[in-house]
mmCIF file of C-alpha atoms and ligand atoms in Angstrom:
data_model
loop_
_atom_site.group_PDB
_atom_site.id
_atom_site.type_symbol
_atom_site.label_atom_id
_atom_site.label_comp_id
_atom_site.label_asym_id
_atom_site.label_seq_id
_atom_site.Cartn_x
_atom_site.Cartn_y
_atom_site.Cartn_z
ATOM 1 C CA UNK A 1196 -274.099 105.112 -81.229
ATOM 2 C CA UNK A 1197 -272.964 102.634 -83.433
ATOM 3 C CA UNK A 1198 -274.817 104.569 -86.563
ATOM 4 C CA UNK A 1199 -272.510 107.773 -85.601
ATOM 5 C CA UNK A 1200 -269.692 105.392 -85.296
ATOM 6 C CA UNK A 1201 -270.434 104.040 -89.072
ATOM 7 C CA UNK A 1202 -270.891 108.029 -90.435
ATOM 8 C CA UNK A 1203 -267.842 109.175 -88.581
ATOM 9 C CA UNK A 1204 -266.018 106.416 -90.376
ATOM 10 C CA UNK A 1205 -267.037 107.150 -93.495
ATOM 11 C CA UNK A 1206 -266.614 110.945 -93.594
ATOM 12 C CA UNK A 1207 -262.770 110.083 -92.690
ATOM 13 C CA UNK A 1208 -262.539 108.090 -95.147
ATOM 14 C CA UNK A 1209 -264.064 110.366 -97.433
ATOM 15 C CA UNK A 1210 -261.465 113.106 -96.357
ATOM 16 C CA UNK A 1211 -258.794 111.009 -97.134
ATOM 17 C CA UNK A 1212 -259.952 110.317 -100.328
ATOM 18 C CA UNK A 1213 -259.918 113.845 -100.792
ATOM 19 C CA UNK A 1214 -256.561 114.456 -99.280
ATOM 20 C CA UNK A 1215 -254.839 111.699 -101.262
ATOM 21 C CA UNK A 1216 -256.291 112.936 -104.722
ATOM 22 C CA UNK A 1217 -254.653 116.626 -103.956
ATOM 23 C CA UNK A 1218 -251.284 114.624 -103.247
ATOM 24 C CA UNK A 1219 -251.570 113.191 -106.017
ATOM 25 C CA UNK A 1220 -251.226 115.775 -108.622
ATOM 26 C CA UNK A 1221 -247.569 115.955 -109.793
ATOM 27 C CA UNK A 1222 -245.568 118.821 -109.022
ATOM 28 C CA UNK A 1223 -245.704 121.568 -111.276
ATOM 29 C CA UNK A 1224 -241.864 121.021 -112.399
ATOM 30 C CA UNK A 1225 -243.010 117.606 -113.692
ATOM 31 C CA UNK A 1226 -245.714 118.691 -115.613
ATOM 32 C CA UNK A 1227 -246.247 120.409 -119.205
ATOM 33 C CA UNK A 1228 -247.343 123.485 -118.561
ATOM 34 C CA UNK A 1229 -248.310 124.027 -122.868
ATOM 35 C CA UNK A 1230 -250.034 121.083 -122.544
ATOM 36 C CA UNK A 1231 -252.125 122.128 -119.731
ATOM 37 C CA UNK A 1232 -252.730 125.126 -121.492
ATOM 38 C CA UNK A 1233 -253.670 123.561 -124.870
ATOM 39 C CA UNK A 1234 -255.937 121.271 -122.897
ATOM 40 C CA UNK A 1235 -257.918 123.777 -120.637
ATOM 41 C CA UNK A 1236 -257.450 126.129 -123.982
ATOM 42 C CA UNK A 1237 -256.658 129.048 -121.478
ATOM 43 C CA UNK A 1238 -253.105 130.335 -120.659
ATOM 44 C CA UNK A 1239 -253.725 132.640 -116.974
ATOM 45 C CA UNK A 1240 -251.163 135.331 -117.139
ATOM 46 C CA UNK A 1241 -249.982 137.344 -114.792
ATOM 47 C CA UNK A 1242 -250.229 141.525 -114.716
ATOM 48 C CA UNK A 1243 -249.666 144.384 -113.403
ATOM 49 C CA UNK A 1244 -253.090 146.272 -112.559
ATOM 50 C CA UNK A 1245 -251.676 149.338 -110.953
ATOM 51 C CA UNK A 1246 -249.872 150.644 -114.016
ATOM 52 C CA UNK A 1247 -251.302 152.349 -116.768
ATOM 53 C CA UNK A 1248 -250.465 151.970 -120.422
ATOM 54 C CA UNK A 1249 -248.987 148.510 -119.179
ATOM 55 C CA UNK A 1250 -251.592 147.124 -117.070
ATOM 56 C CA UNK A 1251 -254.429 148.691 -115.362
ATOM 57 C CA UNK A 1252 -258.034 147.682 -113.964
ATOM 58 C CA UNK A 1253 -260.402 149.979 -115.634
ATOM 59 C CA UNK A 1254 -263.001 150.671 -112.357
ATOM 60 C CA UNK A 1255 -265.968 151.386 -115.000
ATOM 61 C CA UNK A 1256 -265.794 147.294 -116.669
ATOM 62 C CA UNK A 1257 -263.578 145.633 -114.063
ATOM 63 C CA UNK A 1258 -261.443 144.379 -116.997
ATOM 64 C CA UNK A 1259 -257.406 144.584 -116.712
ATOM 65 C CA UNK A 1260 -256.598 147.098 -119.944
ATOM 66 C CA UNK A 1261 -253.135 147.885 -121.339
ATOM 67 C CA UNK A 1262 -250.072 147.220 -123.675
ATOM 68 C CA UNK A 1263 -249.259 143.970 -122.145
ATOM 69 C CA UNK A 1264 -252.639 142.623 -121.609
ATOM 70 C CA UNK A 1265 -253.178 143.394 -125.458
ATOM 71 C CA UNK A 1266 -249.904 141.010 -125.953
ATOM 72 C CA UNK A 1267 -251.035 138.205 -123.937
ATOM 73 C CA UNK A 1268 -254.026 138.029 -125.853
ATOM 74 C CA UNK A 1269 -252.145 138.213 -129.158
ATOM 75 C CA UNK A 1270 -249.749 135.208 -127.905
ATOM 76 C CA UNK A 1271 -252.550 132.964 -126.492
ATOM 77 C CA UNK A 1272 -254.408 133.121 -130.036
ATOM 78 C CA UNK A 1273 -251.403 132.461 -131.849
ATOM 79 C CA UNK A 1274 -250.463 129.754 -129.237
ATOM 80 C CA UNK A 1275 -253.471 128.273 -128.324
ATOM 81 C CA UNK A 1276 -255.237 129.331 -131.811
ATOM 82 C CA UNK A 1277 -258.439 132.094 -132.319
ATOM 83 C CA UNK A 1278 -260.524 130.628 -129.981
ATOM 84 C CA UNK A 1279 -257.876 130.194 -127.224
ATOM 85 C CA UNK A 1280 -258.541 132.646 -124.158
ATOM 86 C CA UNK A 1281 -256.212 134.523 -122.083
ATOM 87 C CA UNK A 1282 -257.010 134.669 -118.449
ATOM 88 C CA UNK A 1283 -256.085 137.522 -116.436
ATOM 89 C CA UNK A 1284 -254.368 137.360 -112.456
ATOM 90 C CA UNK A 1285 -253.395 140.642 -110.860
ATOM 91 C CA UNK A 1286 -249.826 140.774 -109.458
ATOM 92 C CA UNK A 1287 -247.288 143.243 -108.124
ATOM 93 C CA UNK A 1288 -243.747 143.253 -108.445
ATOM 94 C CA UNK A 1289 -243.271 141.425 -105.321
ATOM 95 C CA UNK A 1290 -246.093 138.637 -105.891
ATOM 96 C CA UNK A 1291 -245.422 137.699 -109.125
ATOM 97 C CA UNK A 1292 -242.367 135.382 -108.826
ATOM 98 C CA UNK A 1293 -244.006 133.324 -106.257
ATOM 99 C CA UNK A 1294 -247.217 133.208 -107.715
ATOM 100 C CA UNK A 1295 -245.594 131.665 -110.642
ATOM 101 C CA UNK A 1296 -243.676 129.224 -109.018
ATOM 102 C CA UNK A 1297 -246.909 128.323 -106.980
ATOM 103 C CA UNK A 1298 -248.789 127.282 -110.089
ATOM 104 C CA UNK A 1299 -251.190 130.227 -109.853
ATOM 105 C CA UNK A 1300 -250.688 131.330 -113.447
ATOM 106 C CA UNK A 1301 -248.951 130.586 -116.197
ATOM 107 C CA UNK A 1302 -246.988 133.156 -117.827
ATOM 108 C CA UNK A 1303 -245.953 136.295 -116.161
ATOM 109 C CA UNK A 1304 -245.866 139.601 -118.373
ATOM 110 C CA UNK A 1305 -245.603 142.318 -116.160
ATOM 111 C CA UNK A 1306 -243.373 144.798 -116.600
ATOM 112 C CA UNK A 1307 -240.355 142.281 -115.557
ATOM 113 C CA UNK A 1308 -236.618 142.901 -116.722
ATOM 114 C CA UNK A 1309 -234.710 139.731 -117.535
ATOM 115 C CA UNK A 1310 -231.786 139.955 -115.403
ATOM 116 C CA UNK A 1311 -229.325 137.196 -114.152
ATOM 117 C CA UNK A 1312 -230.574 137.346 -110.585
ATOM 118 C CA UNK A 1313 -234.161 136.592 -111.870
ATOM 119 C CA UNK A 1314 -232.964 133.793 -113.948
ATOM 120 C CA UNK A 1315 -231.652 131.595 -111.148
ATOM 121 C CA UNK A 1316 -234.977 130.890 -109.766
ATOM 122 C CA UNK A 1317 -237.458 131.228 -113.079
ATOM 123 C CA UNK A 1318 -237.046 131.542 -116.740
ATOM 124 C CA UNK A 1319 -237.767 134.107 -119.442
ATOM 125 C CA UNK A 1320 -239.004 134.710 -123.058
ATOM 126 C CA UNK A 1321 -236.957 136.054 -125.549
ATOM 127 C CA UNK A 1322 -237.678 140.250 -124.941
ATOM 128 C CA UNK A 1323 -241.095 142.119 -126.228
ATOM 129 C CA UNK A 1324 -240.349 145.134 -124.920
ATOM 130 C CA UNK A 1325 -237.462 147.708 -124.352
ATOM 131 C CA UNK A 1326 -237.515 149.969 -121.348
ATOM 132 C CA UNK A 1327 -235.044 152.076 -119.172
ATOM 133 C CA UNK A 1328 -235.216 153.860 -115.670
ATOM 134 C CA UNK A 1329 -235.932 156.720 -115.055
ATOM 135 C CA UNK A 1330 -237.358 159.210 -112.501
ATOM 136 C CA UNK A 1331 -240.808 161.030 -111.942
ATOM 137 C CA UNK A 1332 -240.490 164.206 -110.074
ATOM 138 C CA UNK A 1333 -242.733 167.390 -109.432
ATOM 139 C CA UNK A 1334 -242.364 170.109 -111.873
ATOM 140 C CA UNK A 1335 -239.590 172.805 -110.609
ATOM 141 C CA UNK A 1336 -238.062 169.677 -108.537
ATOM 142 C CA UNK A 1337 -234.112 170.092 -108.201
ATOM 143 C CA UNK A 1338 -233.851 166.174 -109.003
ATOM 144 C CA UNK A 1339 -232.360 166.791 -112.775
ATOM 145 C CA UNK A 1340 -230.532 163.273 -112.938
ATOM 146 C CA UNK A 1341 -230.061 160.185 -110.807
ATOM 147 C CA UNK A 1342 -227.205 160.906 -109.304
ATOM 148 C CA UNK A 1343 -229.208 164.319 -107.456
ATOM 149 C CA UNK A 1344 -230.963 161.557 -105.284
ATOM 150 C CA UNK A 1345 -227.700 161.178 -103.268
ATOM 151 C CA UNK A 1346 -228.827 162.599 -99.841
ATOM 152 C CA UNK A 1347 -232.471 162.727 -101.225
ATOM 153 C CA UNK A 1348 -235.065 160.445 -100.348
ATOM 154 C CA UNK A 1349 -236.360 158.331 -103.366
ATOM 155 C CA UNK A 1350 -239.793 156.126 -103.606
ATOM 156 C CA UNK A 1351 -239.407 153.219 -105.454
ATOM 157 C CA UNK A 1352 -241.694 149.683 -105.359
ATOM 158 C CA UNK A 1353 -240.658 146.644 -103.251
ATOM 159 C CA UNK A 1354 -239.937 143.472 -105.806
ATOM 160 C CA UNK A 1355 -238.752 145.828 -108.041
ATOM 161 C CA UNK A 1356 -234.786 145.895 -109.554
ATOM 162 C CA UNK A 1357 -235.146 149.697 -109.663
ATOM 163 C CA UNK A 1358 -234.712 150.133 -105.770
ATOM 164 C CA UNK A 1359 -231.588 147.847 -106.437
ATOM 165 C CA UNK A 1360 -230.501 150.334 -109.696
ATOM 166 C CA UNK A 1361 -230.862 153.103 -107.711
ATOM 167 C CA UNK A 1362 -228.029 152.284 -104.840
ATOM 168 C CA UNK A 1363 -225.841 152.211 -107.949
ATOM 169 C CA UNK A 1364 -226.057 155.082 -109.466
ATOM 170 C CA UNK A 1365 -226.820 157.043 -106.029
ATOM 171 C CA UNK A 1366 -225.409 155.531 -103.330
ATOM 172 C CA UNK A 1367 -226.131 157.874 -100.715
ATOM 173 C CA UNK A 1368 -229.893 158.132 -101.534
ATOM 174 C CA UNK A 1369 -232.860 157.142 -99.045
ATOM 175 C CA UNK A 1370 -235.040 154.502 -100.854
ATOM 176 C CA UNK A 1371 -238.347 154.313 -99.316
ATOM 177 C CA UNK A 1372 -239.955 151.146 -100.386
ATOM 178 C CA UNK A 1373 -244.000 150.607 -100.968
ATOM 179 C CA UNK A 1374 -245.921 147.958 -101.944
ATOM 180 C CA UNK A 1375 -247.054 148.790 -105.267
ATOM 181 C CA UNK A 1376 -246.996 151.471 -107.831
ATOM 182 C CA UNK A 1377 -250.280 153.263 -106.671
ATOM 183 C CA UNK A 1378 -248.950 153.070 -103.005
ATOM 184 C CA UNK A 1379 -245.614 154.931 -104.221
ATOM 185 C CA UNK A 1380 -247.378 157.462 -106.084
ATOM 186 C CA UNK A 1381 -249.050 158.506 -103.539
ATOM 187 C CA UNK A 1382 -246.151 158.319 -101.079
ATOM 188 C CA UNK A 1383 -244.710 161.064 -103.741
ATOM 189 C CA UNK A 1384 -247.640 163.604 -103.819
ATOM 190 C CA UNK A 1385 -247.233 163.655 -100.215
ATOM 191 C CA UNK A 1386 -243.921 164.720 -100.825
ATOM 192 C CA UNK A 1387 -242.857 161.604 -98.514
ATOM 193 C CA UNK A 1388 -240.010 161.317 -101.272
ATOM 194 C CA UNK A 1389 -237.874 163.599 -103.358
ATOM 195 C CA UNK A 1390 -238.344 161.559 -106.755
ATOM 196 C CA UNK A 1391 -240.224 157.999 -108.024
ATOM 197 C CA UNK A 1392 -237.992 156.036 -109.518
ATOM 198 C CA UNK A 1393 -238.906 153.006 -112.203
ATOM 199 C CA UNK A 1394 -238.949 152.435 -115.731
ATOM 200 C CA UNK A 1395 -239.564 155.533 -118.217
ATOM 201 C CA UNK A 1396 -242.876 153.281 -119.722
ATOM 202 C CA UNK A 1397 -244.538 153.161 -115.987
ATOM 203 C CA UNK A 1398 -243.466 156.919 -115.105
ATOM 204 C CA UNK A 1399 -244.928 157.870 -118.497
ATOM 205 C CA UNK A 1400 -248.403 156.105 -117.447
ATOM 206 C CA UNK A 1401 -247.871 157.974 -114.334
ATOM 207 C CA UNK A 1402 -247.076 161.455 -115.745
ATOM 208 C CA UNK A 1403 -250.108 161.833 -118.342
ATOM 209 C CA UNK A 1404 -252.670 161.397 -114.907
ATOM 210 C CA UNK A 1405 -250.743 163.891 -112.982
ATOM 211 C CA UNK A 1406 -250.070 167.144 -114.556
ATOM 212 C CA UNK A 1407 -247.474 168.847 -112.262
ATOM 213 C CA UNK A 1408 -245.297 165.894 -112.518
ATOM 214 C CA UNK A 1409 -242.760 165.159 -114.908
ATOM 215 C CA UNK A 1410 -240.419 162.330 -115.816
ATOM 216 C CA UNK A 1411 -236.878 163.598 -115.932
ATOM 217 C CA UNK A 1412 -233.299 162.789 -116.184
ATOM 218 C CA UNK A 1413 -233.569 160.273 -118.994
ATOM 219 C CA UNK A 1414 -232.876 156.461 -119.103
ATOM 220 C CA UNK A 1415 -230.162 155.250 -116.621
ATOM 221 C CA UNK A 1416 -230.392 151.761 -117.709
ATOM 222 C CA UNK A 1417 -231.674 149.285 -120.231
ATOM 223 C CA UNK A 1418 -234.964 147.229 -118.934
ATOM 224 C CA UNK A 1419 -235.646 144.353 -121.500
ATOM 225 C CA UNK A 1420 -238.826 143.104 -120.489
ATOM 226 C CA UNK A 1421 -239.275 139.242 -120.904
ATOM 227 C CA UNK A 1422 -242.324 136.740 -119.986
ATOM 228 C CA UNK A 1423 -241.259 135.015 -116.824
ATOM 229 C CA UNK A 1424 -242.465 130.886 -116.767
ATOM 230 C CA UNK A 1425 -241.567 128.211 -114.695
ATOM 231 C CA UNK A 1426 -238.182 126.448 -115.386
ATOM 232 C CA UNK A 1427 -238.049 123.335 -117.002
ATOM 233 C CA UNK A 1428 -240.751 124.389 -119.668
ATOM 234 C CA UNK A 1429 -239.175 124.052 -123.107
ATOM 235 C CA UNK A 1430 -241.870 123.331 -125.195
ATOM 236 C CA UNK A 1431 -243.722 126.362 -123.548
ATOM 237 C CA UNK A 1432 -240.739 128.851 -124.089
ATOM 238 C CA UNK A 1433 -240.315 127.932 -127.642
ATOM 239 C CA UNK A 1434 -243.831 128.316 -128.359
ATOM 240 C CA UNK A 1435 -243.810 131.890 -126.674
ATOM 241 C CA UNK A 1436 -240.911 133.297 -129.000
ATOM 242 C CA UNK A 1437 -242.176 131.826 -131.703
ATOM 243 C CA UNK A 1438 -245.795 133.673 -131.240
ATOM 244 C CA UNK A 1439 -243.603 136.924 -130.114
ATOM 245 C CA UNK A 1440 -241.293 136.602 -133.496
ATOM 246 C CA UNK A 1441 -245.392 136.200 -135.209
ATOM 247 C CA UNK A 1442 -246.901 139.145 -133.922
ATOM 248 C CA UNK A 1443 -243.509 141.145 -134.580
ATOM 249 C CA UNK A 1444 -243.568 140.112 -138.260
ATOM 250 C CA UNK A 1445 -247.327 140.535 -139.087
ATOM 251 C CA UNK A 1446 -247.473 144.134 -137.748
ATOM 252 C CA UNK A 1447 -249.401 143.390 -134.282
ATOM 253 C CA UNK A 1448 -246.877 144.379 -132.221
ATOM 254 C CA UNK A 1449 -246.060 147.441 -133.497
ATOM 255 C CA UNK A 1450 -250.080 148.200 -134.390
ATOM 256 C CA UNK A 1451 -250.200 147.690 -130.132
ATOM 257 C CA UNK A 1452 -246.894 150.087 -129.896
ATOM 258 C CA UNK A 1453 -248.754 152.776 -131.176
ATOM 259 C CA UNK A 1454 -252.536 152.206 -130.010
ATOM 260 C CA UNK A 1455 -250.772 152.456 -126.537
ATOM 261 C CA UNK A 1456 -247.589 154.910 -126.756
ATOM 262 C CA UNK A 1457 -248.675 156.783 -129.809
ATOM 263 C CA UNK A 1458 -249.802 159.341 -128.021
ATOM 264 C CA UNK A 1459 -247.822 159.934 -124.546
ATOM 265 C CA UNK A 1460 -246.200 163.071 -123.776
ATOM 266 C CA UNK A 1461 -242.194 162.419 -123.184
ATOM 267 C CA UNK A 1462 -242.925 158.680 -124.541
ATOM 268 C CA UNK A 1463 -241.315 158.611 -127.784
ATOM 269 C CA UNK A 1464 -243.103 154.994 -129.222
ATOM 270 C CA UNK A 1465 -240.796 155.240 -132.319
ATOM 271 C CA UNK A 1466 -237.529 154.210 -130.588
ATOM 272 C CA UNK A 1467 -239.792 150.959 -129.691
ATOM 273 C CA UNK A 1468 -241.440 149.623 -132.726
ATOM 274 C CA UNK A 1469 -239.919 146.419 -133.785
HETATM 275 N N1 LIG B 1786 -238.619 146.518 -114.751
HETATM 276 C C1 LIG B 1786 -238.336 146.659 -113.371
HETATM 277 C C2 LIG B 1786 -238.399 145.322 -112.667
HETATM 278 O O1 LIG B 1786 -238.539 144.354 -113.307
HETATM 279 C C3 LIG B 1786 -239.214 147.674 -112.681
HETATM 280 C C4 LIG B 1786 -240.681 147.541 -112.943
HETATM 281 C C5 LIG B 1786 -241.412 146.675 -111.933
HETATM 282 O O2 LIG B 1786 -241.300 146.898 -110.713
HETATM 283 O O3 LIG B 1786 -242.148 145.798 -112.369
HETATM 284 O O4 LIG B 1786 -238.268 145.192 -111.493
#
């Protein structure tokens, strides 16, 4: 009895141990997130891995392939130097804002416009890329231009300022909202929706899978894209424009512009190259 007294005892005392060493961490607004980075010699980004040309897993490797994931690499070497390694998380448009502010990763690039909203909770890179919303529809649709969606339905992606957008420029359209962009593609095949509606880059991706489906009625707005990171993080924001200005100026960026867009039907990559 007195020997299962003595073990109890000590495996309390061992889970407080425990307990107090999690506590003790500092909280993440207290802490250097570059420095973390330099020391673990990783930076874990966050991306999209629904959404081709951007982000998407490839099913034969496992491994998240696209424009953006091409970028975070670029930054991380020029940040954390060639043998620094990028780390990939998946996230949607609803998770990634809370996984950042969680600690979960580091950066997030991920198909994210800078807007003011946005900025009150988390802060953002200078831009790296320029997009603009549009609409995907089925070939022969009547949807010409965003302001046909009034009395439509229209699919669009919860987390997303495109649902938002949309009440703008159609206020009497039906937004049905799904969880991610493979969700609301499929919501539109099923013709559970008159029109997707997101940025021209994404419906692009979108469009050059799916013959029969077009993107239409131009850009409606202007998307700049920034990195999203934690607030408070100086050091780490000037050291992500200053690898963004780097891989503008030695010809990586618009190398990536073309490896990715060069080649996509109704995606003119020319009006993009920096
Ligand atoms: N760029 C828009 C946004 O930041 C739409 C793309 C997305 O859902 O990630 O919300």
């Amino acid at each position: 009895m007195k020997r299962l007294k003595y073990f109890l005892v000590l495996v309390m005392s061992a889970l407080l141990v425990v307990v107090s060493v999690g506590c003790g961490a500092k909280p993440l607004s207290q802490q250097d997130v570059l420095q973390n980075a330099k020391e673990a010699n990783t930076i874990m980004w966050g991306v999209k891995a629904d959404t081709k040309l951007m982000g998407l897993i490839d099913v034969k490797d496992g491994q998240t392939k696209g424009f953006e994931v091409d970028i975070a690499k670029a930054l991380t070497k020029k940040i954390l130097g060639k043998n620094g390694k990028a780390k990939f998380v998946t996230v949607t448009s609803q998770s990634r804002i809370p996984l950042l502010k969680n600690g979960n990763i580091d950066a997030i690039i991920a198909t994210m416009t800078i807007n003011a909203e946005r900025e009150k909770v988390i802060d953002f890179s200078n831009s790296y890329f320029d997009a603009g919303q549009s609409l995907l529809v089925k070939d022969g649709s009547p949807v010409k231009k965003v302001s046909d969606l009034n009395n439509r339905t229209v699919i669009g992606v919860v987390g997303s300022n495109s649902v938002e957008n949309v009440k703008k420029y159609a206020p009497k359209a039906r937004v049905l909202q799904l969880q991610d962009y493979a969700q609301a593609l499929v919501a539109l095949k099923s013709g559970q929706g008159d029109a997707l509606t997101t940025d021209n880059v994404i419906l692009a991706g979108m469009a050059v899978e799916n013959p029969g489906y077009k993107v239409q009625g131009g850009a409606f707005t202007t998307e700049p894209y920034g990195i999203g990171i934690n607030k408070n993080q100086p050091a780490f924001k000037k050291a992500l424009n200053k690898a963004i200005k780097e891989i503008e100026d030695d010809g990586t960026y618009n190398k990536l512009i073309k490896k990715w867009f060069g080649d996509v039907p109704g995606f003119d990559y020319k009006e993009v190259l920096r």
